[in-house]
Coordinates of C-alpha atoms in Angstrom, one line a residue:
M1 CA 17.3 9.5 26.6
L2 CA 19.4 10.0 23.3
T3 CA 17.0 7.4 21.7
F4 CA 14.1 9.4 22.4
W5 CA 15.1 12.6 21.3
L6 CA 16.2 10.9 18.2
F7 CA 12.8 9.1 17.3
I8 CA 11.1 12.6 17.9
A9 CA 13.4 14.5 15.6
Q10 CA 13.1 12.0 12.9
L11 CA 9.4 11.9 13.3
L12 CA 8.9 15.7 13.7
T13 CA 11.4 16.1 10.2
V14 CA 8.8 13.7 8.4
A15 CA 5.5 15.4 9.8
L16 CA 6.8 18.8 8.9
M17 CA 7.6 18.1 5.3
L18 CA 4.3 16.4 5.0
A19 CA 2.6 19.6 6.5
I20 CA 4.4 21.6 3.9
C21 CA 2.9 19.2 1.4
Y22 CA -0.1 19.0 2.5
R23 CA -2.2 21.9 0.9
P24 CA -0.1 22.3 -2.3
L25 CA -0.3 18.7 -3.2
G26 CA -3.7 18.0 -1.9
D27 CA -5.1 21.1 -3.9
H28 CA -3.2 19.8 -6.8
L29 CA -5.1 16.5 -6.7
A30 CA -8.3 17.8 -6.3
H31 CA -7.8 20.2 -9.4
T32 CA -6.4 17.2 -11.3
F33 CA -9.7 14.9 -10.9
T34 CA -11.9 18.1 -11.2
S35 CA -10.8 20.1 -14.1
R36 CA -12.6 19.7 -17.5
K37 CA -9.6 20.4 -19.4
D38 CA -7.3 17.9 -20.8
L39 CA -3.2 18.1 -21.4
R40 CA -2.2 18.0 -24.9
V41 CA -0.5 14.9 -24.4
E42 CA -3.5 13.2 -22.6
R43 CA -5.8 14.1 -25.8
G44 CA -3.2 12.1 -27.6
V45 CA -3.6 9.1 -25.6
Y46 CA -7.4 9.3 -25.6
R47 CA -7.3 9.2 -29.5
L48 CA -4.7 6.4 -29.1
I49 CA -7.1 4.0 -26.9
G50 CA -10.3 5.6 -28.4
V51 CA -11.5 7.0 -25.4
D52 CA -14.0 10.2 -25.2
S53 CA -12.6 12.1 -22.0
S54 CA -15.8 14.0 -21.6
S55 CA -18.2 10.9 -21.2
E56 CA -18.7 9.4 -17.9
Q57 CA -19.3 5.9 -16.9
S58 CA -21.7 4.1 -14.4
W59 CA -20.3 2.3 -11.4
Q60 CA -20.3 -1.0 -13.3
V61 CA -18.9 0.2 -16.6
Y62 CA -16.1 1.9 -14.3
L63 CA -15.7 -1.7 -12.5
R64 CA -15.5 -3.4 -15.8
S65 CA -12.7 -1.0 -17.0
V66 CA -10.8 -1.6 -13.9
L67 CA -11.1 -5.3 -13.7
A68 CA -10.4 -5.4 -17.8
F69 CA -7.3 -3.0 -17.4
S70 CA -5.6 -4.9 -14.7
V71 CA -6.5 -8.4 -16.1
V72 CA -4.6 -7.5 -19.3
G73 CA -1.7 -6.1 -17.4
V74 CA -1.4 -9.6 -15.4
L75 CA -1.2 -11.1 -18.9
I76 CA 1.4 -8.5 -20.4
V77 CA 3.7 -8.9 -17.2
Y78 CA 3.4 -12.7 -17.4
L79 CA 4.5 -12.9 -20.9
V80 CA 7.2 -10.6 -20.7
Q81 CA 8.8 -12.6 -17.9
R82 CA 8.1 -15.7 -20.0
L83 CA 10.1 -14.0 -22.9
Q84 CA 12.9 -12.8 -20.7
A85 CA 16.0 -14.7 -22.4
W86 CA 14.9 -13.1 -25.8
L87 CA 15.0 -9.6 -24.6
P88 CA 17.7 -7.0 -24.4
Y89 CA 19.4 -6.5 -21.2
S90 CA 18.4 -9.6 -19.7
L91 CA 21.6 -10.2 -18.3
G92 CA 21.8 -13.6 -19.7
L93 CA 19.1 -14.7 -17.5
P94 CA 16.6 -17.4 -18.3
A95 CA 12.8 -17.1 -18.7
V96 CA 10.9 -16.6 -15.0
P97 CA 9.3 -20.2 -14.3
Q98 CA 5.6 -20.3 -15.1
G99 CA 4.1 -20.4 -11.5
L100 CA 6.6 -17.6 -10.7
A101 CA 6.1 -15.3 -13.4
F102 CA 2.2 -15.8 -12.7
N103 CA 2.6 -15.1 -9.0
T104 CA 4.7 -12.1 -10.0
A105 CA 2.6 -10.6 -12.4
I106 CA -0.5 -10.7 -10.1
S107 CA 1.6 -9.4 -7.3
F108 CA 2.8 -6.0 -9.4
V109 CA -0.8 -5.7 -11.2
T110 CA -2.5 -5.6 -7.9
N111 CA 0.1 -3.3 -6.1
T112 CA 1.3 -6.0 -3.8
N113 CA 4.8 -6.3 -5.2
W114 CA 5.1 -9.9 -3.5
Q115 CA 8.7 -11.2 -4.2
S116 CA 9.3 -15.1 -4.2
Y117 CA 12.4 -14.4 -5.9
T118 CA 15.9 -12.5 -5.5
P119 CA 15.4 -10.0 -8.3
E120 CA 19.1 -9.2 -9.3
A121 CA 19.4 -13.0 -10.1
T122 CA 15.6 -13.5 -11.6
V123 CA 14.6 -10.6 -13.7
G124 CA 17.0 -8.4 -16.1
Y125 CA 16.7 -4.8 -16.8
T126 CA 14.0 -5.0 -19.4
V127 CA 11.7 -6.9 -17.1
Q128 CA 12.1 -4.7 -14.3
M129 CA 11.4 -1.3 -16.7
A130 CA 9.1 -2.5 -19.1
A131 CA 7.0 -4.9 -16.8
L132 CA 7.4 -4.0 -13.2
T133 CA 8.0 -0.4 -13.1
V134 CA 5.1 0.4 -15.7
Q135 CA 2.9 -1.5 -13.2
N136 CA 4.6 0.4 -10.3
F137 CA 2.9 3.4 -12.1
V138 CA -0.5 2.2 -13.2
S139 CA -1.3 0.0 -10.6
A140 CA -1.1 2.9 -8.2
A141 CA -3.0 5.0 -10.5
V142 CA -6.0 2.4 -10.5
G143 CA -5.9 2.6 -6.6
L144 CA -6.0 6.4 -6.8
A145 CA -8.7 6.2 -9.5
V146 CA -10.9 4.3 -7.3
A147 CA -10.6 6.6 -4.4
I148 CA -11.7 9.6 -6.4
A149 CA -14.7 7.6 -7.7
L150 CA -15.7 7.2 -4.2
V151 CA -15.5 10.8 -3.4
R152 CA -17.6 11.7 -6.4
G153 CA -20.3 9.6 -5.0
F154 CA -20.5 12.2 -2.0
T155 CA -19.8 15.3 -4.3
V156 CA -22.7 14.6 -7.0
H157 CA -26.4 14.2 -6.5
R158 CA -29.0 11.9 -8.4
S159 CA -26.4 10.8 -10.9
G160 CA -25.8 7.5 -12.7
T161 CA -22.3 8.2 -13.1
I162 CA -19.0 8.6 -10.9
G163 CA -16.4 9.4 -13.7
N164 CA -14.2 8.0 -16.1
F165 CA -11.9 5.5 -15.2
W166 CA -9.7 6.2 -18.5
V167 CA -9.2 9.6 -17.7
D168 CA -8.7 9.3 -13.8
L169 CA -6.1 6.3 -14.6
I170 CA -4.1 8.9 -17.3
R171 CA -4.6 11.9 -15.3
G172 CA -2.9 10.5 -12.2
T173 CA -0.4 8.8 -14.1
L174 CA 0.8 11.6 -16.0
R175 CA 0.1 14.8 -13.9
I176 CA 0.9 12.9 -10.4
L177 CA 2.8 9.8 -10.3
L178 CA 5.5 10.7 -13.5
P179 CA 6.4 14.4 -12.4
I180 CA 6.9 13.3 -8.6
S181 CA 8.8 10.4 -9.5
V182 CA 11.1 12.1 -11.9
I183 CA 11.9 14.8 -8.9
F184 CA 12.4 12.0 -6.2
T185 CA 14.6 10.0 -8.8
L186 CA 16.9 13.1 -9.1
V187 CA 17.1 13.5 -5.1
L188 CA 18.0 9.8 -4.5
V189 CA 20.7 9.9 -7.1
A190 CA 22.0 12.8 -5.2
G191 CA 21.9 10.7 -2.2
G192 CA 24.0 7.9 -3.7
V193 CA 21.2 5.5 -4.8
I194 CA 22.7 4.1 -8.2
E195 CA 21.2 4.6 -11.7
N196 CA 22.9 2.8 -14.5
F197 CA 23.2 -0.1 -16.8
N198 CA 26.1 -1.7 -15.8
A199 CA 26.1 -5.6 -15.7
I200 CA 27.2 -7.4 -13.0
D201 CA 30.8 -6.7 -12.2
A202 CA 33.0 -9.4 -10.6
V203 CA 35.5 -7.7 -8.0
H204 CA 38.3 -9.1 -6.1
T205 CA 38.1 -9.0 -2.1
L206 CA 40.9 -8.3 0.3
A207 CA 40.4 -12.2 1.3
G208 CA 41.4 -13.4 -2.2
G209 CA 37.9 -14.3 -3.4
T210 CA 35.7 -12.7 -5.8
Q211 CA 32.2 -11.0 -5.3
N212 CA 29.7 -10.0 -7.7
I213 CA 28.3 -6.4 -7.5
P214 CA 25.3 -5.8 -9.5
G215 CA 24.2 -2.3 -11.2
G216 CA 21.0 -1.1 -12.5
P217 CA 18.4 1.4 -13.1
T218 CA 17.6 1.6 -9.3
A219 CA 16.9 5.1 -8.5
S220 CA 13.9 5.5 -11.1
Q221 CA 12.5 2.0 -9.4
E222 CA 13.0 3.0 -6.0
A223 CA 11.0 6.4 -6.7
I224 CA 8.0 5.1 -7.9
K225 CA 8.2 1.9 -5.8
L226 CA 7.8 4.2 -2.7
L227 CA 5.7 6.8 -4.2
G228 CA 2.9 4.8 -5.4
N229 CA 3.2 2.5 -2.2
N230 CA 4.4 -0.6 -4.4
G231 CA 7.6 -1.9 -2.5
G232 CA 9.2 -4.4 -4.8
G233 CA 12.8 -4.0 -4.3
F234 CA 15.3 -3.7 -7.1
F235 CA 17.7 -5.8 -5.0
N236 CA 16.8 -8.7 -2.7
A237 CA 17.5 -6.7 0.5
N238 CA 15.2 -3.8 -0.6
S239 CA 15.7 -0.4 0.8
A240 CA 18.0 -2.2 3.6
H241 CA 20.9 -2.6 0.4
P242 CA 22.9 0.1 0.2
F243 CA 22.4 0.7 -3.7
E244 CA 18.4 1.5 -2.6
N245 CA 18.9 3.4 0.6
P246 CA 22.6 4.5 1.5
T247 CA 22.3 6.6 4.6
A248 CA 20.3 7.6 7.6
W249 CA 18.9 10.9 5.8
T250 CA 17.9 8.8 2.5
N251 CA 16.0 6.7 5.0
V252 CA 14.2 9.5 6.2
I253 CA 13.5 10.7 2.7
E254 CA 11.9 7.5 1.6
V255 CA 10.0 7.4 4.3
F256 CA 8.5 10.9 3.5
I257 CA 7.8 9.8 0.0
M258 CA 5.7 6.7 1.3
L259 CA 3.4 9.1 3.0
L260 CA 3.2 11.9 0.7
V261 CA 0.3 11.3 -1.5
P262 CA -1.7 9.0 1.0
F263 CA -1.4 11.9 3.7
S264 CA -2.2 14.6 1.1
L265 CA -5.5 12.8 -0.2
P266 CA -7.6 13.8 2.7
R267 CA -6.8 17.6 1.5
A268 CA -8.1 16.4 -1.7
F269 CA -11.1 14.8 -0.3
G270 CA -12.2 18.3 1.5
R271 CA -11.6 20.5 -1.3
M272 CA -13.7 17.9 -3.7
V273 CA -16.7 17.8 -1.0
G274 CA -16.4 21.6 0.0
D275 CA -15.6 21.2 3.3
D276 CA -11.8 21.6 4.1
R277 CA -13.0 20.4 7.8
Q278 CA -13.7 17.0 6.9
G279 CA -10.2 16.3 5.3
Y280 CA -8.8 17.6 8.2
A281 CA -10.6 15.1 10.4
I282 CA -9.7 12.2 8.0
A283 CA -5.9 13.4 8.1
A284 CA -6.1 13.7 11.7
A285 CA -7.6 10.1 12.5
M286 CA -4.8 8.5 10.2
G287 CA -2.2 10.6 12.3
V288 CA -3.3 9.3 15.5
I289 CA -3.0 5.9 14.5
F290 CA 0.1 6.2 12.8
V291 CA 2.0 8.2 15.8
A292 CA 0.6 5.4 18.0
S293 CA 1.8 2.6 16.1
V294 CA 5.2 3.8 15.7
S295 CA 5.6 4.8 19.5
L296 CA 4.7 1.6 20.2
F297 CA 6.9 -0.5 18.0
T298 CA 10.1 1.7 18.7
W299 CA 9.4 1.1 22.5
I300 CA 9.1 -2.6 22.0
E301 CA 12.4 -2.8 19.6
S302 CA 14.4 -0.3 22.4
A303 CA 13.4 -2.3 25.6
S304 CA 16.1 -4.4 26.7
G305 CA 15.6 -7.9 26.9
G306 CA 18.9 -8.8 28.4
A307 CA 22.4 -7.9 29.2
A308 CA 23.5 -8.6 25.4
T309 CA 20.4 -6.8 24.1
A310 CA 21.1 -3.8 26.6
A311 CA 24.8 -3.7 25.7
A312 CA 23.6 -3.7 21.5
G313 CA 21.5 -0.7 22.5
G314 CA 18.5 -2.6 21.7
A315 CA 17.4 -5.8 19.3
M316 CA 20.0 -5.2 16.6
E317 CA 19.7 -8.3 14.9
G318 CA 18.5 -7.9 11.0
K319 CA 18.7 -4.2 11.5
E320 CA 21.2 -1.8 9.6
Q321 CA 23.3 -0.1 11.8
R322 CA 23.2 3.0 9.8
F323 CA 19.6 3.0 10.7
G324 CA 19.1 1.7 13.7
I325 CA 16.2 0.9 16.0
I326 CA 14.6 4.6 15.2
G327 CA 15.2 4.3 11.4
T328 CA 13.8 0.9 11.3
T329 CA 10.6 1.3 13.4
L330 CA 10.1 4.4 11.3
F331 CA 10.2 2.9 8.2
G332 CA 8.5 -0.3 9.1
T333 CA 5.7 1.5 10.6
T334 CA 5.5 3.5 7.4
S335 CA 5.9 0.6 5.0
T336 CA 3.2 -1.6 6.8
L337 CA 0.6 1.0 7.6
T338 CA 0.6 2.3 3.9
S339 CA 0.5 -0.7 1.2
T340 CA 4.3 -0.3 0.3
G341 CA 5.8 -3.3 1.7
A342 CA 9.5 -2.0 1.2
V343 CA 11.9 -3.1 4.2
D344 CA 15.1 -1.8 5.4
A345 CA 15.6 -4.5 7.9
A346 CA 14.7 -8.2 8.2
H347 CA 11.1 -8.1 9.7
D348 CA 11.7 -12.0 10.6
S349 CA 14.4 -11.0 13.1
L350 CA 12.0 -8.5 14.8
T351 CA 11.3 -9.2 18.5
P352 CA 8.1 -11.6 18.6
L353 CA 6.0 -8.5 19.5
G354 CA 7.7 -5.9 17.3
G355 CA 6.7 -8.4 14.5
M356 CA 3.2 -8.4 15.7
M357 CA 2.8 -4.7 15.2
T358 CA 3.9 -4.7 11.6
M359 CA 1.2 -7.6 11.3
I360 CA -1.3 -5.2 13.3
N361 CA -0.7 -2.4 11.1
M362 CA -1.4 -4.0 8.1
M363 CA -4.5 -6.0 9.7
T364 CA -6.0 -2.5 10.2
G365 CA -6.7 -2.4 6.8
E366 CA -3.7 0.1 6.1
V367 CA -5.9 3.1 6.6
A368 CA -3.4 5.2 8.5
P369 CA -2.7 6.7 6.0
G370 CA -2.8 3.3 3.6
G371 CA -1.7 2.8 0.1
I372 CA -2.3 5.6 -2.6
G373 CA -5.9 5.8 -3.0
A374 CA -6.6 2.6 -1.1
G375 CA -5.9 3.9 2.2
L376 CA -8.4 6.9 1.4
Y377 CA -11.4 4.8 0.1
G378 CA -10.5 2.3 3.1
I379 CA -11.0 4.9 6.0
L380 CA -14.0 6.5 4.1
V381 CA -16.0 3.1 4.2
M382 CA -14.9 2.8 8.1
A383 CA -16.3 6.4 8.5
I384 CA -19.5 5.4 7.1
V385 CA -19.5 2.3 9.5
A386 CA -18.6 4.8 12.4
V387 CA -21.3 7.2 11.7
F388 CA -23.9 4.4 11.3
L389 CA -22.9 3.1 14.7
A390 CA -23.2 6.8 16.3
G391 CA -26.8 6.7 14.6
L392 CA -27.8 3.8 16.4
M393 CA -26.4 4.9 19.8
V394 CA -28.3 8.3 19.6
G395 CA -31.4 7.4 17.6
R396 CA -31.1 9.2 14.7
T397 CA -31.0 8.3 11.0
P398 CA -27.3 8.1 9.9
E399 CA -25.7 10.3 7.3
Y400 CA -22.4 11.5 6.2
L401 CA -21.7 14.3 4.2
G402 CA -25.2 14.9 2.8
K403 CA -25.6 11.3 2.0
K404 CA -28.0 8.8 4.1
I405 CA -26.5 5.6 4.9
G406 CA -29.1 2.9 5.2
S407 CA -29.1 -0.8 4.8
R408 CA -27.7 -1.0 1.4
Q409 CA -24.3 1.1 2.1
M410 CA -23.9 -0.8 5.7
K411 CA -24.3 -4.0 3.3
L412 CA -21.8 -2.9 1.0
A413 CA -19.3 -1.6 3.9
S414 CA -19.5 -4.5 6.2
L415 CA -18.7 -6.8 2.8
Y416 CA -15.8 -4.6 2.2
F417 CA -14.1 -5.1 5.7
L418 CA -14.9 -8.5 6.1
T419 CA -13.5 -9.6 2.7
T420 CA -9.8 -9.2 3.6
P421 CA -9.8 -10.9 6.9
T422 CA -11.7 -13.7 5.5
I423 CA -9.1 -14.3 2.7
V424 CA -6.0 -13.9 5.3
L425 CA -7.7 -16.7 7.9
A426 CA -8.8 -18.7 5.2
G427 CA -5.3 -18.9 3.4
T428 CA -3.5 -19.4 6.8
A429 CA -6.0 -22.0 8.0
L430 CA -5.8 -23.8 4.8
S431 CA -2.1 -24.1 4.8
F432 CA -1.9 -26.0 7.9
A433 CA -5.3 -28.1 7.5
I434 CA -5.2 -29.4 4.0
P435 CA -3.5 -32.9 4.8
G436 CA -0.9 -32.7 1.4
V437 CA -0.2 -29.0 1.8
A438 CA 0.4 -29.1 5.5
Q439 CA 3.2 -31.6 5.2
S440 CA 4.2 -29.7 2.1
V441 CA 4.3 -26.3 3.9
E442 CA 6.1 -27.8 6.9
K443 CA 8.9 -29.5 4.9
T444 CA 9.6 -26.9 2.1
T445 CA 8.1 -23.9 3.2
I446 CA 8.5 -23.2 6.9
F447 CA 12.3 -23.2 8.4
N448 CA 11.1 -21.9 11.9
P449 CA 8.7 -24.6 13.2
G450 CA 6.6 -23.9 15.9
Q451 CA 4.8 -20.1 17.4
H452 CA 7.0 -18.5 14.8
G453 CA 6.5 -20.7 11.9
F454 CA 2.8 -20.2 12.1
S455 CA 3.5 -16.6 12.6
E456 CA 5.4 -16.3 9.0
I457 CA 2.7 -18.0 7.4
L458 CA 0.2 -15.6 8.9
Y459 CA 2.5 -12.8 8.0
A460 CA 2.6 -13.8 4.4
F461 CA -1.3 -13.9 3.9
T462 CA -1.8 -11.0 5.9
S463 CA 0.7 -8.9 3.8
A464 CA -0.6 -10.6 0.3
A465 CA -4.4 -9.9 1.1
N466 CA -3.6 -6.4 2.3
N467 CA -1.7 -5.8 -1.0
N468 CA 1.6 -5.2 1.4
G469 CA 4.2 -7.1 0.1
S470 CA 6.9 -7.4 2.7
A471 CA 7.4 -10.8 4.5
F472 CA 9.1 -12.6 7.2
G473 CA 12.0 -14.1 5.5
G474 CA 12.4 -17.3 7.1
I475 CA 9.9 -18.9 4.4
S476 CA 10.4 -20.4 1.1
A477 CA 7.5 -19.0 -0.8
N478 CA 8.4 -20.3 -4.2
T479 CA 6.5 -23.3 -3.9
P480 CA 3.5 -24.4 -5.8
W481 CA 1.1 -24.1 -3.0
M482 CA 2.6 -20.5 -1.9
N483 CA 2.9 -19.1 -5.1
A484 CA -0.9 -20.5 -6.1
A485 CA -2.4 -19.3 -2.6
L486 CA -0.8 -16.0 -2.3
S487 CA -1.5 -15.3 -5.9
A488 CA -5.4 -15.9 -5.2
A489 CA -5.3 -13.9 -2.1
M490 CA -3.6 -11.1 -3.7
F491 CA -6.0 -10.7 -6.6
L492 CA -9.3 -11.5 -4.5
A493 CA -8.2 -9.0 -1.7
R494 CA -7.7 -6.4 -4.3
F495 CA -10.4 -6.5 -6.5
I496 CA -13.5 -7.9 -4.2
P497 CA -13.0 -4.8 -2.1
I498 CA -12.8 -2.4 -5.1
V499 CA -16.4 -4.0 -6.0
F500 CA -17.8 -3.0 -3.0
V501 CA -16.1 0.5 -3.0
L502 CA -17.3 1.4 -6.6
A503 CA -20.9 -0.3 -5.7
L504 CA -20.8 2.1 -2.8
A505 CA -19.8 5.2 -4.9
G506 CA -22.7 4.4 -7.2
S507 CA -25.4 4.2 -4.3
L508 CA -24.0 7.4 -2.8
A509 CA -24.2 9.3 -6.2
A510 CA -27.8 8.5 -7.1
Q511 CA -29.0 10.0 -3.8
E512 CA -30.3 13.5 -3.1
K513 CA -28.2 15.6 -1.0
I514 CA -29.8 15.9 2.7
P515 CA -29.6 19.3 4.0
V516 CA -27.8 19.9 7.3
T517 CA -29.9 20.3 10.3
V518 CA -29.6 20.5 14.0
G519 CA -30.0 16.6 14.3
T520 CA -26.9 16.1 11.8
M521 CA -23.7 14.6 13.7
P522 CA -20.7 16.9 12.9
T523 CA -18.0 14.6 11.1
H524 CA -15.2 17.2 11.6
R525 CA -14.8 17.5 15.1
P526 CA -12.4 15.7 17.7
Q527 CA -15.2 13.4 18.8
F528 CA -15.7 11.9 15.4
V529 CA -12.0 11.6 15.1
G530 CA -12.0 9.7 18.2
L531 CA -15.1 7.4 17.3
L532 CA -13.3 6.8 13.7
V533 CA -10.1 5.6 15.4
G534 CA -11.8 3.9 17.7
T535 CA -14.3 1.8 15.5
I536 CA -10.8 0.9 13.2
L537 CA -9.0 -0.7 16.4
I538 CA -11.9 -2.4 17.8
I539 CA -12.8 -4.1 14.5
T540 CA -9.3 -5.1 13.8
A541 CA -9.0 -6.6 17.4
L542 CA -12.2 -8.3 17.2
T543 CA -11.2 -9.8 14.0
Y544 CA -7.5 -10.7 14.3
F545 CA -6.9 -11.2 18.1
P546 CA -7.7 -15.1 18.3
V547 CA -5.0 -15.9 15.5
L548 CA -2.6 -13.4 16.7
A549 CA -2.6 -15.3 20.1
L550 CA -1.9 -18.3 18.3
G551 CA 1.4 -16.6 16.9
P552 CA 3.3 -13.4 17.5
L553 CA 1.8 -13.1 21.0
A554 CA 2.2 -16.6 22.4
E555 CA 5.6 -16.4 21.2
G556 CA 6.3 -12.6 23.0
L557 CA 5.0 -13.8 26.0
H558 CA 6.7 -17.2 26.2

């Protein structure tokens, strides 16, 4: 009973904080991307990069800008890692190996933050700040920009443009991410998260040995890692490390930071399309899935599995005592339903069905509320699918927010939600099907053979393709095959869906607005929220149930 009330208290605390911020932050987001006025610092940046902030781009030019910016980002992050030995504050660490540096560059540019390395033993402070932290800001801003471009597709009529990527990128970084990160950096420092430039200190233990204690500018990295739904830890233990997440209350704050922008974006969406009720409907669908997921996850991890488990108060292996099961499941649900991927426990030590819940969260497409920007454009694509299905059932031409949903829109939406599962399933299958690769994976990657080993590989590709970054830690991912395969999964699953989203935005922007009639299906009522939630869950189940039956489901029911 105490566990139940503790769960309710933490969930309500987070919900209350989000509710307080929903309107002001959502309105600020909407104003940021609709205002015609540029800040002085923004005008300076535009002059520096040669951008006319008053000009707008077609979806094709917007896409080329996204891809060009991201490819350049990969090259810069790769080079900074390779030059680490000559950089200040490198802590005496050598250059990051080629394969690992390439994997890490793609990981951070795609907002995945998959880490096949031990951060405190691999990268120094300059690489952390000048390469990885910068990408934590701008990769999040890219996702935010793409979401806003899709929203503009609903708001403009007979237009060949959907905004200006460079303006959206810079405004998202300077007006949203940077100021909020500064605030939360101070909050985390007050909570005990470290922020310094100390080198590694060797201290003597009570047992007579020595232990190396790392330092570093952690709080500033932690704030944007969570706010931008990036997830890469300053330390190998990520948010389970006391220097990143010292107490139970900082754990709740970190959950709040991860959810802040994704749950405020529906308000911005409603404001931009001129109907706040549409934003409430999207937020409600996100909330229903989130509450259902965290409740089921908590129940699974709390259920007694024998005398020893009951005596421990639940399955506590791999969990931090200061967080307990409630703090672990709340953080884990938030991290995997957004694209953050940060962890405050060892996900590999979760119960089999608990581990499956984290995978299912990612397999939904991370739309509840999803990553910054990516969650909103993902659930809007699913809303289009739901509207189309409803139109088929009642025999009416489907339309959403005054835009007709025809064959072109449905083809783009279908390609969007089929891309990620294809990459997940193909990557997992090839890891076991290619003869040379299969032997390598079994000998050098998987340390837990059988169903759990299969689950570890499935989790890795699910995480990479959904740009999440969390992992089952019982595998060694720093191998030639895993570095290359996961890099391909991260890159393709980030940018191929963006192609379809921007093409969809362009097709919607080119349409004339359809007036509301008695035959128009309301998309702000509970019935539509239920239809949207059902569409997401059914598509997820039909796509992934067979592969889950081979891994975590089989292990959990064994």
